[in-house]
Amino acid sequence: MAKPQNLDKLILSIVATLVAVTAWSLIIAGSFVPRWARPLNISRTDANTTYSLWGREDCYNLICTTKYRQEFKETKTWYFDENNQKQVTVTKSVENVPITTCVEANYCNITWYEEIDFNKVPSLLFVARAFIIPSFCAGLVCIILYIVKIIMLVQRPSWRRIHIK
């Protein structure tokens, strides 16, 4: 059996298509994974916050709530003065006693950037996002062109390219 015409071009196009599809899928998957940024501990919410290119993820291990209970205290002190009479002083006070209850949540909340204030998003993410959107488009165009090239090599192997000098 004779070797098909343009076999080397066909094999190279298939390999290039596989590489382009793999790279494109890794770009898409990597842009949604928020683990590339280190967690930022925020003291006001006690959440571990990580960012991806498209959203923010807040993970909570323990969720604690604090309620305050008012306690009324009355303190009586007495002593005997020099006339051997009992002297009593009464001190009244109100104290707010914190009562903290914690629940183990192991809960993560993902917020997309369209839903939050842009002042709370690191600016480096917008720079990365500006580069990743064109790479999506370029990768998709590359994959489409390679698929068209493979189809043309299989359907019309005898077509010749015209080189302009």
Coordinates of N, CA and C in Angstrom, one line a residue:
M1 N 0.8 -1.2 0.0 CA 0.0 0.0 0.0 C 0.9 1.2 0.0
A2 N 0.6 2.2 -0.8 CA 1.4 3.4 -1.0 C 1.1 4.4 0.2
K3 N 2.1 5.1 0.5 CA 1.9 6.1 1.6 C 1.0 7.2 1.1
P4 N 0.0 7.6 1.9 CA -0.9 8.7 1.5 C -0.1 10.0 1.3
Q5 N -0.6 10.8 0.4 CA 0.0 12.1 0.2 C -0.3 13.0 1.4
N6 N 0.7 13.8 1.7 CA 0.7 14.8 2.8 C 0.5 14.1 4.2
L7 N 1.0 12.9 4.4 CA 0.8 12.2 5.7 C 1.5 12.9 6.8
D8 N 2.7 13.4 6.5 CA 3.5 14.1 7.5 C 2.8 15.4 8.0
K9 N 2.1 16.1 7.0 CA 1.4 17.3 7.4 C 0.1 17.0 8.2
L10 N -0.5 15.8 7.8 CA -1.7 15.4 8.5 C -1.4 15.1 10.0
I11 N -0.3 14.3 10.2 CA 0.1 13.9 11.5 C 0.5 15.1 12.4
L12 N 1.3 16.0 11.8 CA 1.7 17.2 12.5 C 0.5 18.1 12.8
S13 N -0.5 18.2 11.9 CA -1.7 19.0 12.2 C -2.5 18.3 13.4
I14 N -2.6 17.0 13.4 CA -3.4 16.3 14.5 C -2.7 16.6 15.8
V15 N -1.3 16.4 15.8 CA -0.6 16.6 17.1 C -0.7 18.1 17.5
A16 N -0.6 19.0 16.6 CA -0.8 20.5 16.9 C -2.2 20.8 17.5
T17 N -3.2 20.1 16.9 CA -4.6 20.3 17.4 C -4.7 19.8 18.8
L18 N -4.1 18.6 19.1 CA -4.2 18.1 20.4 C -3.5 19.0 21.4
V19 N -2.3 19.5 21.1 CA -1.6 20.4 21.9 C -2.4 21.7 22.2
A20 N -3.0 22.2 21.1 CA -3.8 23.4 21.2 C -5.1 23.2 22.1
V21 N -5.7 22.1 21.9 CA -6.9 21.7 22.7 C -6.5 21.6 24.2
T22 N -5.4 20.9 24.5 CA -4.9 20.7 25.8 C -4.6 22.1 26.5
A23 N -3.9 22.9 25.8 CA -3.5 24.2 26.3 C -4.7 25.1 26.6
W24 N -5.7 25.0 25.6 CA -6.9 25.8 25.8 C -7.7 25.4 27.0
S25 N -7.9 24.1 27.1 CA -8.6 23.6 28.3 C -7.9 23.9 29.6
L26 N -6.6 23.8 29.6 CA -5.9 24.2 30.8 C -6.1 25.7 31.2
I27 N -6.1 26.5 30.2 CA -6.3 27.9 30.4 C -7.7 28.2 31.0
I28 N -8.7 27.5 30.4 CA -10.1 27.6 30.9 C -10.2 27.1 32.4
A29 N -9.7 25.9 32.6 CA -9.8 25.3 33.9 C -9.0 26.1 34.9
G30 N -7.8 26.6 34.6 CA -7.0 27.4 35.5 C -7.6 28.7 35.9
S31 N -8.3 29.3 35.0 CA -8.9 30.6 35.3 C -10.0 30.5 36.3
F32 N -10.7 29.3 36.4 CA -11.7 29.2 37.4 C -11.3 28.7 38.7
V33 N -10.1 28.2 38.8 CA -9.6 27.6 40.1 C -9.1 28.7 41.0
P34 N -9.6 29.0 42.1 CA -9.2 30.1 42.9 C -8.0 29.8 43.8
R35 N -7.4 28.6 43.7 CA -6.3 28.2 44.6 C -5.0 28.8 44.2
W36 N -4.9 29.5 43.1 CA -3.6 30.0 42.7 C -3.1 31.2 43.5
A37 N -4.1 31.9 44.2 CA -3.7 33.0 45.1 C -3.7 32.4 46.5
R38 N -2.8 32.9 47.3 CA -2.7 32.5 48.7 C -3.9 33.0 49.4
P39 N -4.4 32.3 50.4 CA -5.6 32.8 51.2 C -5.2 34.0 51.9
L40 N -6.2 34.9 51.9 CA -6.0 36.2 52.7 C -6.9 36.1 53.9
N41 N -6.4 36.1 55.1 CA -7.2 36.1 56.3 C -7.8 37.4 56.6
I42 N -9.1 37.5 56.6 CA -9.8 38.7 56.9 C -10.3 38.6 58.3
S43 N -9.9 39.6 59.1 CA -10.3 39.5 60.5 C -11.8 39.8 60.8
R44 N -12.4 40.6 59.9 CA -13.8 41.0 60.2 C -14.7 39.8 59.9
T45 N -14.4 38.9 59.0 CA -15.3 37.8 58.8 C -14.7 36.4 59.2
D46 N -13.5 36.4 59.5 CA -12.8 35.1 59.9 C -12.9 34.1 58.8
A47 N -12.8 34.5 57.6 CA -12.9 33.6 56.4 C -11.5 33.6 55.7
N48 N -11.2 32.4 55.1 CA -10.1 32.4 54.2 C -10.6 32.7 52.8
T49 N -10.0 33.8 52.3 CA -10.5 34.3 51.0 C -9.5 34.1 49.9
T50 N -9.9 33.4 48.8 CA -9.0 33.2 47.7 C -9.7 33.8 46.5
Y51 N -8.9 34.2 45.5 CA -9.4 34.8 44.3 C -9.1 34.0 43.1
S52 N -10.0 34.0 42.1 CA -9.7 33.5 40.8 C -9.9 34.6 39.8
L53 N -9.8 34.4 38.5 CA -10.0 35.5 37.6 C -11.4 35.9 37.4
W54 N -12.3 35.1 37.9 CA -13.8 35.4 37.7 C -14.6 35.6 38.9
G55 N -14.0 35.2 40.1 CA -14.8 35.4 41.3 C -13.9 35.3 42.5
R56 N -14.6 35.4 43.7 CA -13.9 35.3 45.0 C -14.6 34.2 45.8
E57 N -13.7 33.4 46.5 CA -14.3 32.3 47.3 C -13.9 32.6 48.8
D58 N -14.9 32.6 49.6 CA -14.8 32.7 51.1 C -15.1 31.4 51.7
C59 N -14.1 30.8 52.4 CA -14.3 29.5 53.1 C -14.3 29.7 54.6
Y60 N -15.2 29.1 55.2 CA -15.4 29.3 56.7 C -15.2 27.9 57.3
N61 N -14.3 27.8 58.3 CA -14.2 26.5 59.0 C -15.2 26.6 60.2
L62 N -15.1 27.6 61.0 CA -16.0 27.8 62.2 C -16.7 29.1 61.9
I63 N -18.0 29.1 62.2 CA -18.8 30.3 62.2 C -19.2 30.6 63.6
C64 N -18.8 31.7 64.1 CA -19.1 32.0 65.5 C -20.0 33.2 65.6
T65 N -20.9 33.2 66.5 CA -21.8 34.4 66.7 C -21.6 34.7 68.2
T66 N -21.6 36.0 68.5 CA -21.5 36.5 69.8 C -22.7 37.4 70.2
K67 N -23.4 37.0 71.2 CA -24.5 37.7 71.8 C -24.1 38.3 73.1
Y68 N -24.7 39.4 73.5 CA -24.3 40.0 74.8 C -25.5 39.9 75.7
R69 N -25.3 39.5 76.9 CA -26.3 39.4 77.9 C -26.0 40.5 79.0
Q70 N -27.0 41.2 79.4 CA -26.8 42.3 80.4 C -27.0 41.6 81.8
E71 N -26.1 41.8 82.6 CA -26.2 41.3 84.0 C -26.2 42.5 84.9
F72 N -27.2 42.6 85.7 CA -27.3 43.6 86.7 C -26.7 43.1 88.0
K73 N -25.7 43.9 88.5 CA -25.0 43.5 89.8 C -25.3 44.5 90.9
E74 N -25.4 44.0 92.0 CA -25.6 44.8 93.2 C -24.6 44.4 94.2
T75 N -23.8 45.2 94.7 CA -22.7 44.9 95.7 C -23.0 45.7 96.9
K76 N -23.1 45.0 98.0 CA -23.3 45.6 99.3 C -22.0 45.4 100.2
T77 N -21.6 46.5 100.7 CA -20.4 46.4 101.6 C -20.8 47.2 102.9
W78 N -20.4 46.6 104.0 CA -20.7 47.3 105.2 C -19.5 47.2 106.1
Y79 N -19.5 48.1 107.0 CA -18.5 48.1 108.1 C -19.1 48.8 109.3
F80 N -18.3 48.7 110.4 CA -18.8 49.4 111.6 C -17.9 50.6 111.8
D81 N -18.5 51.7 112.1 CA -17.8 52.9 112.3 C -17.3 53.0 113.7
E82 N -16.7 54.2 114.1 CA -16.2 54.3 115.5 C -17.3 54.3 116.5
N83 N -18.5 54.6 116.2 CA -19.6 54.5 117.1 C -20.3 53.2 117.2
N84 N -19.6 52.2 116.5 CA -20.1 50.8 116.5 C -21.4 50.7 115.8
Q85 N -21.6 51.5 114.8 CA -22.9 51.4 114.0 C -22.5 50.9 112.7
K86 N -23.4 50.1 112.2 CA -23.2 49.4 110.9 C -23.5 50.4 109.7
Q87 N -22.5 50.6 108.9 CA -22.6 51.5 107.7 C -22.7 50.6 106.4
V88 N -23.7 50.8 105.6 CA -23.9 50.0 104.4 C -23.8 50.9 103.2
T89 N -23.0 50.4 102.2 CA -22.9 51.1 100.9 C -23.4 50.1 99.8
V90 N -24.2 50.6 99.0 CA -24.8 49.7 97.9 C -24.3 50.2 96.6
T91 N -23.6 49.4 95.8 CA -23.1 49.7 94.5 C -23.9 48.9 93.4
K92 N -24.5 49.6 92.5 CA -25.2 48.9 91.4 C -24.5 49.1 90.1
S93 N -24.4 48.1 89.3 CA -23.8 48.2 88.0 C -24.4 47.2 87.0
V94 N -24.2 47.6 85.7 CA -24.7 46.8 84.6 C -23.5 46.3 83.8
E95 N -23.4 45.1 83.5 CA -22.3 44.6 82.7 C -22.8 43.8 81.5
N96 N -22.2 44.0 80.4 CA -22.5 43.2 79.2 C -21.6 42.0 79.1
V97 N -22.1 40.8 79.3 CA -21.3 39.6 79.3 C -21.5 38.9 77.9
P98 N -20.3 38.7 77.2 CA -20.4 38.1 75.9 C -20.7 36.6 76.0
I99 N -21.6 36.1 75.1 CA -21.8 34.7 75.0 C -21.6 34.3 73.6
T100 N -20.5 33.5 73.4 CA -20.1 33.1 72.0 C -20.5 31.6 71.8
T101 N -21.2 31.4 70.7 CA -21.5 30.1 70.2 C -20.8 29.8 68.8
C102 N -20.2 28.7 68.7 CA -19.5 28.4 67.4 C -20.1 27.1 66.8
V103 N -20.2 27.1 65.5 CA -20.6 26.0 64.7 C -19.6 25.6 63.7
E104 N -19.2 24.4 63.6 CA -18.3 23.9 62.6 C -19.0 23.8 61.2
A105 N -18.7 24.7 60.3 CA -19.4 24.8 59.1 C -18.8 24.1 57.9
N106 N -17.5 24.3 57.7 CA -16.8 23.8 56.5 C -17.6 24.2 55.2
Y107 N -17.8 25.5 55.1 CA -18.6 26.0 54.0 C -17.8 27.0 53.2
C108 N -18.0 27.0 51.9 CA -17.4 27.9 51.0 C -18.4 28.6 50.2
N109 N -18.2 29.9 50.0 CA -19.2 30.8 49.3 C -18.4 31.4 48.1
I110 N -18.9 31.2 46.9 CA -18.3 31.8 45.7 C -19.1 33.0 45.2
T111 N -18.4 34.1 45.1 CA -19.1 35.3 44.6 C -18.5 35.7 43.3
W112 N -19.3 35.9 42.2 CA -18.7 36.3 40.9 C -18.5 37.8 41.0
Y113 N -17.6 38.3 40.2 CA -17.2 39.7 40.3 C -18.3 40.6 39.8
E114 N -19.2 40.1 39.1 CA -20.3 41.0 38.6 C -21.2 41.4 39.8
E115 N -21.1 40.6 40.9 CA -22.0 40.8 42.0 C -21.4 41.6 43.2
I116 N -20.1 41.9 43.1 CA -19.4 42.5 44.2 C -18.8 43.8 43.8
D117 N -18.4 44.6 44.8 CA -17.8 45.9 44.5 C -16.4 45.7 44.0
F118 N -16.0 46.4 43.0 CA -14.7 46.2 42.4 C -13.6 46.8 43.2
N119 N -13.9 47.6 44.2 CA -12.9 48.1 45.1 C -12.3 47.0 46.0
K120 N -13.0 45.9 46.1 CA -12.6 44.8 47.0 C -11.8 43.8 46.3
V121 N -11.6 44.0 45.0 CA -10.9 43.0 44.1 C -9.4 43.4 43.9
P122 N -8.5 42.5 44.1 CA -7.1 42.9 43.8 C -6.9 43.3 42.3
S123 N -6.2 44.4 42.1 CA -6.1 45.0 40.8 C -5.3 44.1 39.8
L124 N -4.4 43.3 40.4 CA -3.6 42.4 39.5 C -4.5 41.4 38.8
L125 N -5.6 41.0 39.4 CA -6.5 40.1 38.8 C -7.1 40.7 37.5
F126 N -7.4 42.0 37.5 CA -7.9 42.6 36.3 C -6.9 42.6 35.2
V127 N -5.6 42.8 35.6 CA -4.6 42.8 34.5 C -4.5 41.4 33.9
A128 N -4.5 40.3 34.8 CA -4.5 39.0 34.3 C -5.7 38.6 33.5
R129 N -6.9 39.2 33.9 CA -8.1 38.9 33.2 C -8.1 39.6 31.8
A130 N -7.4 40.7 31.7 CA -7.3 41.4 30.4 C -6.5 40.6 29.4
F131 N -5.5 39.8 29.9 CA -4.7 39.0 29.0 C -5.4 37.6 28.7
I132 N -6.2 37.1 29.7 CA -6.7 35.7 29.5 C -7.9 35.7 28.5
I133 N -8.7 36.8 28.5 CA -9.8 36.8 27.5 C -9.3 36.7 26.1
P134 N -8.3 37.5 25.6 CA -7.8 37.3 24.3 C -7.2 36.0 24.0
S135 N -6.6 35.4 25.1 CA -6.0 34.0 24.9 C -7.1 33.0 24.7
F136 N -8.3 33.1 25.3 CA -9.4 32.2 25.0 C -9.7 32.3 23.5
C137 N -9.9 33.5 23.0 CA -10.3 33.7 21.6 C -9.2 33.2 20.7
A138 N -7.9 33.5 20.9 CA -6.9 33.1 20.1 C -6.7 31.5 20.1
G139 N -6.9 30.9 21.2 CA -6.9 29.5 21.3 C -8.0 28.8 20.5
L140 N -9.2 29.4 20.6 CA -10.3 28.9 19.9 C -10.2 29.0 18.4
V141 N -9.7 30.1 17.9 CA -9.4 30.3 16.5 C -8.3 29.4 16.0
C142 N -7.3 29.1 16.8 CA -6.2 28.2 16.5 C -6.8 26.8 16.3
I143 N -7.6 26.4 17.2 CA -8.2 25.0 17.2 C -9.1 24.9 15.9
I144 N -9.9 25.9 15.6 CA -10.8 25.9 14.5 C -10.0 25.8 13.2
L145 N -8.9 26.6 13.1 CA -8.0 26.5 11.9 C -7.4 25.2 11.7
Y146 N -6.9 24.6 12.8 CA -6.3 23.3 12.7 C -7.3 22.2 12.3
I147 N -8.5 22.3 12.8 CA -9.5 21.3 12.3 C -9.9 21.5 10.9
V148 N -10.0 22.7 10.4 CA -10.2 23.0 9.0 C -9.0 22.4 8.2
K149 N -7.8 22.6 8.6 CA -6.6 22.1 7.9 C -6.7 20.6 7.8
I150 N -7.0 19.9 8.9 CA -7.1 18.4 8.9 C -8.2 18.0 7.9
I151 N -9.3 18.6 7.9 CA -10.4 18.3 7.0 C -9.9 18.5 5.6
M152 N -9.3 19.6 5.3 CA -8.8 19.8 3.9 C -7.7 18.8 3.5
L153 N -6.9 18.4 4.4 CA -5.8 17.4 4.1 C -6.4 16.1 3.8
V154 N -7.5 15.7 4.5 CA -8.1 14.4 4.2 C -9.0 14.5 3.0
Q155 N -9.8 15.5 2.8 CA -10.8 15.6 1.7 C -10.1 15.9 0.4
R156 N -9.2 16.8 0.4 CA -8.6 17.3 -0.9 C -7.1 17.2 -0.7
P157 N -6.5 16.1 -0.7 CA -5.0 16.0 -0.5 C -4.2 16.5 -1.7
S158 N -4.9 16.5 -2.9 CA -4.1 16.9 -4.1 C -4.1 18.4 -4.3
W159 N -4.9 19.2 -3.5 CA -4.9 20.6 -3.7 C -3.5 21.2 -3.4
R160 N -3.1 22.1 -4.2 CA -1.8 22.7 -4.0 C -2.0 24.2 -3.4
R161 N -1.0 24.5 -2.7 CA -1.0 25.9 -2.2 C -0.3 26.8 -3.1
I162 N -0.8 28.0 -3.3 CA -0.2 29.0 -4.1 C 0.6 29.9 -3.3
H163 N 1.9 30.0 -3.6 CA 2.8 30.9 -2.8 C 3.0 32.2 -3.6
I164 N 2.7 33.3 -3.0 CA 2.9 34.6 -3.6 C 4.3 35.0 -3.4
K165 N 5.0 35.4 -4.5 CA 6.4 35.8 -4.4 C 6.4 37.3 -4.3

